[in-house]
Structures are given as structure tokens and as C-alpha cells.
XYZ file of C-alpha atoms in Angstrom:
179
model
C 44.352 35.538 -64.172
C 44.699 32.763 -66.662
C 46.088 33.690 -70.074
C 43.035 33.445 -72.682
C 44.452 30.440 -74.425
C 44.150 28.995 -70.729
C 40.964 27.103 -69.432
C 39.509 28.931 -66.397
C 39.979 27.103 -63.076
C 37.288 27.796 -60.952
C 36.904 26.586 -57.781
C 34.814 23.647 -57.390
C 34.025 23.522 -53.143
C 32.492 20.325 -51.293
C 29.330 19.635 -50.187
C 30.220 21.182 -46.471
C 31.569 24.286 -47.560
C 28.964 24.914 -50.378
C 25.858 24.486 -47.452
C 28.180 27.091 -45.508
C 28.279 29.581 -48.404
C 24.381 28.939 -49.003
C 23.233 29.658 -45.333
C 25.895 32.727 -45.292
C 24.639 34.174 -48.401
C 20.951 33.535 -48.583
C 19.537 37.251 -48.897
C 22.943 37.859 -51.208
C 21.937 38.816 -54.823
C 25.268 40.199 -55.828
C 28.280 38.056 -57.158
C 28.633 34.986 -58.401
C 27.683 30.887 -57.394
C 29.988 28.571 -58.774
C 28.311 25.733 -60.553
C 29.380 23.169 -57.661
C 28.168 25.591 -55.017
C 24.734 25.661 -56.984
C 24.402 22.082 -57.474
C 25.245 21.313 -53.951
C 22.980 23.339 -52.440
C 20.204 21.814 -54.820
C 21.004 18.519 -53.696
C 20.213 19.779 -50.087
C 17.408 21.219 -50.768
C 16.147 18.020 -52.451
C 17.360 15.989 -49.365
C 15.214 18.457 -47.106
C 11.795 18.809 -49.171
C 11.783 14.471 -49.752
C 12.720 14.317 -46.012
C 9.569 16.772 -45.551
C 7.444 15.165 -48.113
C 7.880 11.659 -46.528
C 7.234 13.066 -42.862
C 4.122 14.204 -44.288
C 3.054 11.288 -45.924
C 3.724 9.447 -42.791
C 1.379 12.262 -40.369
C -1.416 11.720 -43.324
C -1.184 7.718 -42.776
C -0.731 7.610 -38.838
C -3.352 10.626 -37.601
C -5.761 11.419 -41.149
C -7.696 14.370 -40.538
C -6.271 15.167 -37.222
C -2.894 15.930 -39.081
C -4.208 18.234 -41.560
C -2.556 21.648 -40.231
C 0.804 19.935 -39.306
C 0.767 18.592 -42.977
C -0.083 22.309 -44.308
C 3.106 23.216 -42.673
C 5.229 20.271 -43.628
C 3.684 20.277 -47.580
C 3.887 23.826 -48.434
C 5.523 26.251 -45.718
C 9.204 24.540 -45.316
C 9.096 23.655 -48.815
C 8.393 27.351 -49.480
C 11.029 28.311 -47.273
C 13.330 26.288 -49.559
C 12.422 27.825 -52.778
C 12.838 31.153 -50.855
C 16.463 30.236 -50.068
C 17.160 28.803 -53.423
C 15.994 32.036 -55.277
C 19.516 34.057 -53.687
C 21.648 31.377 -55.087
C 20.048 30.907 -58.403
C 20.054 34.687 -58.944
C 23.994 34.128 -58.253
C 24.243 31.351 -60.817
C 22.810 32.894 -63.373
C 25.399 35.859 -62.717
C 28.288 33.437 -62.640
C 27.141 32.608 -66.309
C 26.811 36.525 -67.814
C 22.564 36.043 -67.510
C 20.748 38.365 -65.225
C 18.784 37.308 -62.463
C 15.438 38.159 -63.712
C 14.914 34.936 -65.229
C 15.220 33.626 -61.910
C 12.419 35.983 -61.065
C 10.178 35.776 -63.992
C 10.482 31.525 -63.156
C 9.338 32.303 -59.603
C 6.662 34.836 -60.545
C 4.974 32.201 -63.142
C 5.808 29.296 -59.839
C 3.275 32.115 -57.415
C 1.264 32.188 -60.482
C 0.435 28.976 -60.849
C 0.392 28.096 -56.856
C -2.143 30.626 -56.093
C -4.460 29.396 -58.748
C -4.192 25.777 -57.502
C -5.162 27.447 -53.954
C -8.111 29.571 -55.408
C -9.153 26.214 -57.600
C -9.119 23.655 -54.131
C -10.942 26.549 -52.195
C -13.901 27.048 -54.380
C -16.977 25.983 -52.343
C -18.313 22.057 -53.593
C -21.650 23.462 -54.917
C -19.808 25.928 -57.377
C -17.276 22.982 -58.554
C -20.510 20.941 -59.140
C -22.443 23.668 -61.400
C -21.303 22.594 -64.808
C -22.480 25.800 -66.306
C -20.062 27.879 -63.971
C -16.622 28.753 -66.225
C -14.742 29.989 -62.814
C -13.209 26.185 -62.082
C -12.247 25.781 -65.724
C -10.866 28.934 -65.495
C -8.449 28.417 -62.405
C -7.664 25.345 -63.902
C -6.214 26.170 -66.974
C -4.864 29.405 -65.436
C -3.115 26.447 -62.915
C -2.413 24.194 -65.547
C -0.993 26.449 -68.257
C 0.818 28.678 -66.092
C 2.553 24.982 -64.424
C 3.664 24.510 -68.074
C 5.400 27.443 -68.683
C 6.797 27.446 -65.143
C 8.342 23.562 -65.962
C 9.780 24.905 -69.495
C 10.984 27.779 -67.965
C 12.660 25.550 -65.423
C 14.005 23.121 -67.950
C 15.650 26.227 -69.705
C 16.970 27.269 -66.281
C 18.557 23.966 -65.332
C 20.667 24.242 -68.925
C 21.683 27.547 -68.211
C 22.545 26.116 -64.765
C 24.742 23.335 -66.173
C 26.866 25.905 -67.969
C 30.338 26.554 -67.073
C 31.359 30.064 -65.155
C 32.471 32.659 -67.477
C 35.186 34.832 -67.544
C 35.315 38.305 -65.799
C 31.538 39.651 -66.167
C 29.973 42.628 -64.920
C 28.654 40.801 -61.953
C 32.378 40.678 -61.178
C 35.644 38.143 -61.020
C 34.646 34.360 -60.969
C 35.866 31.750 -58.004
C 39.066 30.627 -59.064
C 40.993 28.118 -57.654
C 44.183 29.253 -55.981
């Protein structure tokens, strides 16, 4: 290992070989995730949820009401699938950086949070959202809108920690370096 005047050389991998690691490691919560290998996978996982989002935009414009169940699947299920794959790798980045992964889990937890009260707000029958003396929609909507909040801060907070270089030898083990 480098001397610790020396700057660490970790090992920065493509975009090929950091999808490879991401689909080989998805239900992997131990180690480390280089920051390339992190940021490449996000990337992809932007690609697939726009190419998802504008395939759904484009069942909502050609069929309207007749799409509604293939744009369920298309809006939240893949997407979901996504964040589910995402949440191995993160946990591994914030290893990589000394942090623990239950950041990553406290930032998903407040994510389900927030989801399920936008669900329980756009189910409420019309006649309940029209009483203006029933609380229960302002309720789910601050419980939504609040708990969004925290989820984006806590996701701001996450991307910094994400940006930061891999440290040394941790207890989550030796970093990637380059040969």
C-alpha cells in the first residue's frame, strides 16, 4: 500500500465494467463502491427511469385511460426496482467513505414514508377530499409533503457524502486500488 505521504490510487473502472459490478453485486452490503463505480451506475439508472418515464408519457398520450395499469407499472414498479438496486451500492459507497450504511436506510425509510402517504392521500374517496371540515387530507399531505423535504435534504447530504473521495483502509475493509 501507498506510503501515507502518498495519494491513494483507487481504481476508477468504465462505464461497462461498473454496470457488471452493479448487476453482480446487487444484494451485496459488504465492502466497498468506488466513487466511479457509484456514479456510473447512477447514470444508468437515470438512463433507465427517463427511458421509463418517457415510455409512459407516450402510453398516457397514445391509449388515455386504457393505459392506466401499464403506466402503474412503467411509473412506479421498474422505477422501484431501480431504487431497490441502487440501495446495495449506496450502502457500499457510503462504506468506501468510513460512513455506515444506515443513512442509506434512514434516506429510504423517510423515501417509503413519504410514498405511502402520497398513495393513502390520491386514494381517499372524492367526497372525503371535498369535506373541508375533514383534517385526514391535510394530514396526508403534510405527512407527504414534509416527509418529501426531509427525504430531498437527506438526499442532498447523501450526494456530498457521495462525491467524497475513498478513504484509506476502514473497517469495511481495503479500498479498490489501482494495480
Amino acid at each position: 500500500m501507498a506510503g501515507t505521504n502518498e495519494k491513494l490510487q483507487i481504481k476508477k473502472i468504465g462505464f461497462g465494467e461498473s454496470i457488471k459490478s452493479y448487476f453482480s453485486n446487487l444484494f451485496n452490503f459488504k465492502g466497498r463502491a468506488t466513487r466511479s463505480e457509484f456514479w456510473w451506475s447512477f447514470l444508468f439508472n437515470a438512463i433507465i427511469c427517463g427511458v421509463f418515464m418517457i415510455a409512459w408519457m407516450i402510453l398516457l398520450t397514445v391509449y388515455h385511460d386504457s393505459a392506466a395499469p401499464k403506466a402503474f407499472i412503467l411509473l412506479f414498479v421498474l422505477p422501484l426496482a431501480a431504487y431497490i438496486f441502487a440501495f446495495a451500492i449506496s450502502f457500499r459507497r457510503m462504506h468506501d467513505i468510513g460512513k455506515s450504511g444506515i443513512f442509506v436506510i434512514v434516506k429510504y425509510g423517510i423515501l417509503i414514508i413519504s410514498v405511502v402517504f402520497t398513495f393513502l392521500t390520491l386514494s381517499l374517496p372524492s367526497d372525503i377530499l371535498a369535506d373541508a371540515s375533514n383534517p385526514l387530507p391535510d394530514t396526508f399531505s403534510t405527512v407527504m409533503g414534509v416527509s418529501l423535504f426531509i427525504y430531498v435534504v437527506i438526499a442532498i447530504i447523501f450526494m456530498i457524502f457521495a462525491l467524497k473521495p475513498s478513504s484509506p483502509t476502514n473497517k469495511y475493509g481495503e479500498p479498490k486500488i489501482e494495480q
